């Protein structure tokens, strides 16, 4: 059995193609993996910022509630009473949602 140069070259090219495809697939997989890790880090940062904002909003709601309650105690009625009722309802509903 004799192997000439053309057959040997075609075998080498075939092996090179297979190895190249495997290496290329591995590199694509690694890039996807790095991209996923980067996105997960960004999501964690965003979630942290959202939690901070939610805490600030809760604090502002309690402050507004205190202001409205103080106005009502000083005799302000009408819209103050309506707003205080809505604020209390909102705070009660949001407290039950967080549980």
Short mmCIF file of N, CA, C and O in Angstrom, two decimals:
data_model
loop_
_atom_site.label_atom_id
_atom_site.label_comp_id
_atom_site.label_asym_id
_atom_site.label_seq_id
_atom_site.Cartn_x
_atom_site.Cartn_y
_atom_site.Cartn_z
N UNK A 1 0.85 -1.17 0.00
CA UNK A 1 0.00 0.00 0.00
C UNK A 1 0.90 1.24 0.00
O UNK A 1 1.73 1.41 0.88
N UNK A 2 0.70 2.06 -0.98
CA UNK A 2 1.50 3.26 -1.09
C UNK A 2 0.62 4.49 -0.89
O UNK A 2 -0.52 4.52 -1.31
N UNK A 3 1.18 5.45 -0.18
CA UNK A 3 0.48 6.70 0.07
C UNK A 3 1.28 7.79 -0.62
O UNK A 3 2.45 7.98 -0.34
N UNK A 4 0.61 8.47 -1.55
CA UNK A 4 1.34 9.54 -2.20
C UNK A 4 1.15 10.86 -1.47
O UNK A 4 0.40 10.96 -0.51
N UNK A 5 1.82 11.86 -1.92
CA UNK A 5 1.83 13.17 -1.23
C UNK A 5 0.45 13.79 -1.20
O UNK A 5 0.07 14.40 -0.21
N UNK A 6 -0.34 13.62 -2.23
CA UNK A 6 -1.68 14.22 -2.29
C UNK A 6 -2.58 13.61 -1.22
O UNK A 6 -3.32 14.31 -0.52
N UNK A 7 -2.53 12.28 -1.08
CA UNK A 7 -3.33 11.62 -0.05
C UNK A 7 -2.88 12.04 1.34
O UNK A 7 -3.70 12.28 2.23
N UNK A 8 -1.59 12.11 1.54
CA UNK A 8 -1.05 12.52 2.84
C UNK A 8 -1.48 13.95 3.17
O UNK A 8 -1.89 14.26 4.28
N UNK A 9 -1.43 14.83 2.18
CA UNK A 9 -1.84 16.22 2.38
C UNK A 9 -3.33 16.30 2.71
O UNK A 9 -3.75 17.07 3.59
N UNK A 10 -4.13 15.52 2.03
CA UNK A 10 -5.57 15.56 2.30
C UNK A 10 -5.89 15.03 3.69
O UNK A 10 -6.79 15.52 4.38
N UNK A 11 -5.15 14.03 4.14
CA UNK A 11 -5.33 13.50 5.50
C UNK A 11 -4.93 14.56 6.53
O UNK A 11 -5.64 14.79 7.51
N UNK A 12 -3.82 15.23 6.30
CA UNK A 12 -3.36 16.28 7.22
C UNK A 12 -4.36 17.43 7.26
O UNK A 12 -4.70 17.95 8.33
N UNK A 13 -4.90 17.82 6.11
CA UNK A 13 -5.89 18.90 6.05
C UNK A 13 -7.16 18.48 6.79
O UNK A 13 -7.75 19.26 7.54
N UNK A 14 -7.58 17.24 6.62
CA UNK A 14 -8.78 16.75 7.30
C UNK A 14 -8.59 16.77 8.81
O UNK A 14 -9.47 17.20 9.57
N UNK A 15 -7.45 16.30 9.27
CA UNK A 15 -7.15 16.30 10.71
C UNK A 15 -7.09 17.74 11.22
O UNK A 15 -7.63 18.07 12.28
N UNK A 16 -6.45 18.61 10.46
CA UNK A 16 -6.37 20.02 10.85
C UNK A 16 -7.73 20.67 10.92
O UNK A 16 -8.01 21.48 11.83
N UNK A 17 -8.61 20.33 10.00
CA UNK A 17 -9.97 20.88 10.01
C UNK A 17 -10.73 20.43 11.24
O UNK A 17 -11.40 21.23 11.91
N UNK A 18 -10.63 19.15 11.57
CA UNK A 18 -11.32 18.62 12.75
C UNK A 18 -10.78 19.28 14.02
O UNK A 18 -11.54 19.73 14.88
N UNK A 19 -9.45 19.35 14.14
CA UNK A 19 -8.84 19.97 15.32
C UNK A 19 -9.22 21.45 15.40
O UNK A 19 -9.56 21.97 16.46
N UNK A 20 -9.20 22.13 14.28
CA UNK A 20 -9.59 23.55 14.24
C UNK A 20 -11.03 23.75 14.66
O UNK A 20 -11.36 24.70 15.39
N UNK A 21 -11.91 22.86 14.21
CA UNK A 21 -13.33 22.96 14.59
C UNK A 21 -13.49 22.73 16.08
O UNK A 21 -14.28 23.44 16.74
N UNK A 22 -12.77 21.79 16.64
CA UNK A 22 -12.85 21.53 18.08
C UNK A 22 -12.35 22.72 18.88
O UNK A 22 -12.99 23.17 19.84
N UNK A 23 -11.21 23.28 18.47
CA UNK A 23 -10.66 24.44 19.17
C UNK A 23 -11.60 25.64 19.04
O UNK A 23 -11.84 26.36 20.01
N UNK A 24 -12.13 25.85 17.84
CA UNK A 24 -13.07 26.96 17.63
C UNK A 24 -14.32 26.81 18.49
O UNK A 24 -14.80 27.78 19.08
N UNK A 25 -14.86 25.60 18.56
CA UNK A 25 -16.03 25.35 19.40
C UNK A 25 -15.73 25.60 20.86
O UNK A 25 -16.55 26.19 21.58
N UNK A 26 -14.55 25.20 21.31
CA UNK A 26 -14.15 25.43 22.70
C UNK A 26 -14.05 26.93 22.99
O UNK A 26 -14.51 27.40 24.03
N UNK A 27 -13.46 27.69 22.06
CA UNK A 27 -13.33 29.13 22.26
C UNK A 27 -14.69 29.81 22.29
O UNK A 27 -14.92 30.71 23.10
N UNK A 28 -15.59 29.38 21.44
CA UNK A 28 -16.95 29.94 21.46
C UNK A 28 -17.62 29.65 22.79
O UNK A 28 -18.25 30.51 23.40
N UNK A 29 -17.48 28.41 23.27
CA UNK A 29 -18.06 28.02 24.55
C UNK A 29 -17.50 28.88 25.68
O UNK A 29 -18.24 29.37 26.55
N UNK A 30 -16.19 29.10 25.68
CA UNK A 30 -15.56 29.92 26.73
C UNK A 30 -16.03 31.37 26.66
O UNK A 30 -16.26 32.00 27.70
N UNK A 31 -16.18 31.91 25.46
CA UNK A 31 -16.68 33.29 25.32
C UNK A 31 -18.10 33.41 25.84
O UNK A 31 -18.44 34.40 26.51
N UNK A 32 -18.93 32.44 25.55
CA UNK A 32 -20.31 32.45 26.05
C UNK A 32 -20.31 32.38 27.57
O UNK A 32 -21.05 33.09 28.25
N UNK A 33 -19.46 31.52 28.11
CA UNK A 33 -19.37 31.36 29.57
C UNK A 33 -18.94 32.66 30.23
O UNK A 33 -19.52 33.09 31.21
N UNK A 34 -17.91 33.32 29.67
CA UNK A 34 -17.46 34.61 30.22
C UNK A 34 -18.54 35.67 30.11
O UNK A 34 -18.74 36.47 31.02
N UNK A 35 -19.24 35.67 29.00
CA UNK A 35 -20.32 36.64 28.80
C UNK A 35 -21.44 36.42 29.82
O UNK A 35 -21.98 37.38 30.38
N UNK A 36 -21.79 35.16 30.06
CA UNK A 36 -22.82 34.84 31.05
C UNK A 36 -22.40 35.30 32.45
O UNK A 36 -23.20 35.86 33.20
N UNK A 37 -21.14 35.07 32.80
CA UNK A 37 -20.65 35.49 34.12
C UNK A 37 -20.69 37.01 34.25
O UNK A 37 -21.06 37.55 35.30
N UNK A 38 -20.33 37.70 33.18
CA UNK A 38 -20.36 39.16 33.18
C UNK A 38 -21.80 39.67 33.36
O UNK A 38 -22.05 40.59 34.14
N UNK A 39 -22.74 39.05 32.66
CA UNK A 39 -24.14 39.44 32.80
C UNK A 39 -24.67 39.16 34.21
O UNK A 39 -25.44 39.95 34.75
N UNK A 40 -24.27 38.05 34.79
CA UNK A 40 -24.70 37.74 36.15
C UNK A 40 -24.18 38.77 37.14
O UNK A 40 -24.90 39.19 38.06
N UNK A 41 -22.95 39.24 36.96
CA UNK A 41 -22.40 40.28 37.83
C UNK A 41 -23.18 41.58 37.67
O UNK A 41 -23.49 42.25 38.66
N UNK A 42 -23.51 41.92 36.43
CA UNK A 42 -24.28 43.14 36.18
C UNK A 42 -25.67 43.04 36.81
O UNK A 42 -26.16 44.00 37.40
N UNK A 43 -26.28 41.88 36.71
CA UNK A 43 -27.61 41.66 37.30
C UNK A 43 -27.54 41.80 38.82
O UNK A 43 -28.41 42.40 39.44
N UNK A 44 -26.48 41.25 39.43
CA UNK A 44 -26.33 41.38 40.89
C UNK A 44 -26.18 42.85 41.29
O UNK A 44 -26.77 43.29 42.29
N UNK A 45 -25.42 43.62 40.52
CA UNK A 45 -25.26 45.05 40.82
C UNK A 45 -26.59 45.78 40.70
O UNK A 45 -26.95 46.59 41.56
N UNK A 46 -27.34 45.48 39.64
CA UNK A 46 -28.63 46.13 39.43
C UNK A 46 -29.60 45.76 40.56
O UNK A 46 -30.30 46.62 41.08
N UNK A 47 -29.63 44.48 40.93
CA UNK A 47 -30.51 44.05 42.02
C UNK A 47 -30.15 44.74 43.33
O UNK A 47 -31.03 45.10 44.10
N UNK A 48 -28.87 44.92 43.57
CA UNK A 48 -28.43 45.62 44.78
C UNK A 48 -28.92 47.06 44.77
O UNK A 48 -29.41 47.57 45.78
N UNK A 49 -28.79 47.72 43.62
CA UNK A 49 -29.28 49.10 43.50
C UNK A 49 -30.79 49.18 43.69
O UNK A 49 -31.30 50.10 44.34
N UNK A 50 -31.51 48.21 43.14
CA UNK A 50 -32.97 48.19 43.28
C UNK A 50 -33.36 48.03 44.75
O UNK A 50 -34.26 48.72 45.24
N UNK A 51 -32.67 47.14 45.47
CA UNK A 51 -32.97 46.95 46.89
C UNK A 51 -32.72 48.23 47.68
O UNK A 51 -33.51 48.59 48.56
N UNK A 52 -31.64 48.93 47.35
CA UNK A 52 -31.34 50.19 48.02
C UNK A 52 -32.44 51.21 47.75
O UNK A 52 -32.91 51.90 48.67
N UNK A 53 -32.88 51.29 46.50
CA UNK A 53 -33.94 52.23 46.14
C UNK A 53 -35.26 51.87 46.84
O UNK A 53 -36.00 52.76 47.27
N UNK A 54 -35.55 50.58 46.95
CA UNK A 54 -36.77 50.15 47.63
C UNK A 54 -36.74 50.55 49.10
O UNK A 54 -37.76 50.97 49.65
N UNK A 55 -35.58 50.42 49.73
CA UNK A 55 -35.46 50.83 51.13
C UNK A 55 -35.68 52.33 51.27
O UNK A 55 -36.37 52.78 52.20
N UNK A 56 -35.11 53.10 50.35
CA UNK A 56 -35.28 54.55 50.38
C UNK A 56 -36.74 54.92 50.16
O UNK A 56 -37.27 55.81 50.84
N UNK A 57 -37.41 54.25 49.23
CA UNK A 57 -38.82 54.53 48.98
C UNK A 57 -39.68 54.20 50.19
O UNK A 57 -40.61 54.93 50.52
N UNK A 58 -39.37 53.10 50.86
CA UNK A 58 -40.12 52.73 52.06
C UNK A 58 -39.95 53.80 53.13
O UNK A 58 -40.93 54.21 53.77
N UNK A 59 -38.72 54.27 53.30
CA UNK A 59 -38.46 55.33 54.28
C UNK A 59 -39.23 56.60 53.93
O UNK A 59 -39.85 57.23 54.80
N UNK A 60 -39.24 56.96 52.64
CA UNK A 60 -39.98 58.15 52.22
C UNK A 60 -41.48 58.00 52.47
O UNK A 60 -42.15 58.95 52.87
N UNK A 61 -42.01 56.79 52.23
CA UNK A 61 -43.43 56.56 52.48
C UNK A 61 -43.76 56.76 53.96
O UNK A 61 -44.77 57.38 54.30
N UNK A 62 -42.91 56.23 54.83
CA UNK A 62 -43.15 56.40 56.27
C UNK A 62 -43.04 57.86 56.68
O UNK A 62 -43.81 58.34 57.52
N UNK A 63 -42.11 58.59 56.07
CA UNK A 63 -41.98 60.02 56.37
C UNK A 63 -43.21 60.80 55.90
O UNK A 63 -43.72 61.65 56.63
N UNK A 64 -43.66 60.51 54.70
CA UNK A 64 -44.86 61.18 54.18
C UNK A 64 -46.06 60.85 55.06
O UNK A 64 -46.89 61.72 55.36
N UNK A 65 -46.13 59.60 55.47
CA UNK A 65 -47.23 59.19 56.36
C UNK A 65 -47.20 59.99 57.66
O UNK A 65 -48.24 60.46 58.14
N UNK A 66 -46.01 60.17 58.21
CA UNK A 66 -45.88 60.95 59.46
C UNK A 66 -46.28 62.41 59.23
O UNK A 66 -46.95 63.02 60.08
N UNK A 67 -45.88 62.97 58.09
CA UNK A 67 -46.24 64.35 57.78
C UNK A 67 -47.75 64.50 57.65
O UNK A 67 -48.36 65.43 58.22
N UNK A 68 -48.36 63.58 56.93
CA UNK A 68 -49.83 63.64 56.76
C UNK A 68 -50.53 63.47 58.10
O UNK A 68 -51.52 64.16 58.38
N UNK A 69 -50.02 62.56 58.92
CA UNK A 69 -50.63 62.35 60.23
C UNK A 69 -50.51 63.62 61.08
O UNK A 69 -51.46 64.01 61.77
N UNK A 70 -49.35 64.27 61.01
CA UNK A 70 -49.16 65.52 61.76
C UNK A 70 -50.11 66.61 61.28
O UNK A 70 -50.68 67.35 62.09
N UNK A 71 -50.29 66.71 59.98
CA UNK A 71 -51.23 67.70 59.44
C UNK A 71 -52.65 67.41 59.89
O UNK A 71 -53.41 68.34 60.23
N UNK A 72 -53.02 66.15 59.89
CA UNK A 72 -54.37 65.78 60.32
C UNK A 72 -54.57 66.12 61.80
O UNK A 72 -55.62 66.62 62.20
N UNK A 73 -53.54 65.87 62.62
CA UNK A 73 -53.63 66.19 64.05
C UNK A 73 -53.76 67.69 64.28
O UNK A 73 -54.32 68.11 65.29
N UNK A 74 -53.24 68.47 63.35
CA UNK A 74 -53.34 69.93 63.48
C UNK A 74 -54.67 70.46 62.93
O UNK A 74 -54.90 71.66 62.94
N UNK A 75 -55.51 69.56 62.46
CA UNK A 75 -56.84 69.98 62.03
C UNK A 75 -57.05 70.04 60.54
O UNK A 75 -58.13 70.43 60.08
N UNK A 76 -56.06 69.71 59.75
CA UNK A 76 -56.24 69.70 58.29
C UNK A 76 -57.06 68.48 57.92
O UNK A 76 -56.76 67.36 58.32
N UNK A 77 -58.11 68.70 57.16
CA UNK A 77 -59.00 67.61 56.75
C UNK A 77 -59.04 67.54 55.23
O UNK A 77 -58.17 68.08 54.55
N UNK A 78 -60.05 66.91 54.72
CA UNK A 78 -60.24 66.84 53.27
C UNK A 78 -59.19 65.97 52.61
O UNK A 78 -59.10 64.77 52.84
N UNK A 79 -58.39 66.61 51.74
CA UNK A 79 -57.39 65.88 50.96
C UNK A 79 -56.32 65.23 51.85
O UNK A 79 -55.80 64.17 51.51
N UNK A 80 -56.01 65.86 52.97
CA UNK A 80 -55.03 65.28 53.90
C UNK A 80 -55.55 63.95 54.42
O UNK A 80 -54.83 62.95 54.46
N UNK A 81 -56.81 63.92 54.81
CA UNK A 81 -57.42 62.69 55.33
C UNK A 81 -57.44 61.61 54.24
O UNK A 81 -57.10 60.45 54.50
N UNK A 82 -57.84 62.00 53.02
CA UNK A 82 -57.87 61.03 51.91
C UNK A 82 -56.46 60.48 51.63
O UNK A 82 -56.28 59.27 51.46
N UNK A 83 -55.49 61.37 51.57
CA UNK A 83 -54.12 60.95 51.29
C UNK A 83 -53.58 60.05 52.39
O UNK A 83 -52.89 59.06 52.12
N UNK A 84 -53.90 60.37 53.65
CA UNK A 84 -53.45 59.55 54.78
C UNK A 84 -54.06 58.16 54.71
O UNK A 84 -53.37 57.16 54.92
N UNK A 85 -55.34 58.08 54.37
CA UNK A 85 -55.99 56.77 54.23
C UNK A 85 -55.35 55.96 53.11
O UNK A 85 -55.07 54.76 53.27
N UNK A 86 -55.10 56.62 51.97
CA UNK A 86 -54.47 55.92 50.84
C UNK A 86 -53.06 55.46 51.20
O UNK A 86 -52.64 54.35 50.84
N UNK A 87 -52.33 56.32 51.89
CA UNK A 87 -50.96 55.96 52.28
C UNK A 87 -50.97 54.78 53.23
O UNK A 87 -50.18 53.84 53.09
N UNK A 88 -51.86 54.80 54.23
CA UNK A 88 -51.95 53.68 55.18
C UNK A 88 -52.33 52.39 54.46
O UNK A 88 -51.78 51.31 54.74
N UNK A 89 -53.27 52.50 53.51
CA UNK A 89 -53.69 51.33 52.76
C UNK A 89 -52.51 50.78 51.95
O UNK A 89 -52.25 49.57 51.92
N UNK A 90 -51.78 51.68 51.30
CA UNK A 90 -50.61 51.27 50.51
C UNK A 90 -49.56 50.59 51.40
O UNK A 90 -49.02 49.54 51.04
N UNK A 91 -49.28 51.18 52.54
CA UNK A 91 -48.26 50.61 53.44
C UNK A 91 -48.69 49.25 53.95
O UNK A 91 -47.87 48.32 54.04
N UNK A 92 -49.97 49.11 54.28
CA UNK A 92 -50.47 47.80 54.74
C UNK A 92 -50.38 46.76 53.64
O UNK A 92 -49.97 45.61 53.87
N UNK A 93 -50.80 47.14 52.41
CA UNK A 93 -50.74 46.18 51.30
C UNK A 93 -49.31 45.78 50.98
O UNK A 93 -49.03 44.62 50.74
N UNK A 94 -48.41 46.75 50.96
CA UNK A 94 -47.02 46.42 50.62
C UNK A 94 -46.36 45.59 51.71
O UNK A 94 -45.50 44.77 51.44
N UNK A 95 -46.78 45.78 52.96
CA UNK A 95 -46.23 44.96 54.06
C UNK A 95 -46.64 43.51 53.89
O UNK A 95 -45.84 42.60 54.15
N UNK A 96 -47.85 43.26 53.43
CA UNK A 96 -48.32 41.90 53.24
C UNK A 96 -47.68 41.25 52.00
O UNK A 96 -47.47 40.05 51.97
N UNK A 97 -47.36 42.05 50.98
CA UNK A 97 -46.74 41.52 49.79
C UNK A 97 -45.32 41.07 50.05
O UNK A 97 -44.85 40.12 49.43
N UNK A 98 -44.61 41.71 50.96
CA UNK A 98 -43.21 41.37 51.22
C UNK A 98 -43.06 40.09 52.01
O UNK A 98 -42.00 39.51 52.04
N UNK A 99 -44.08 39.65 52.65
CA UNK A 99 -43.98 38.43 53.47
C UNK A 99 -43.88 37.20 52.66
O UNK A 99 -43.98 36.91 51.64
#
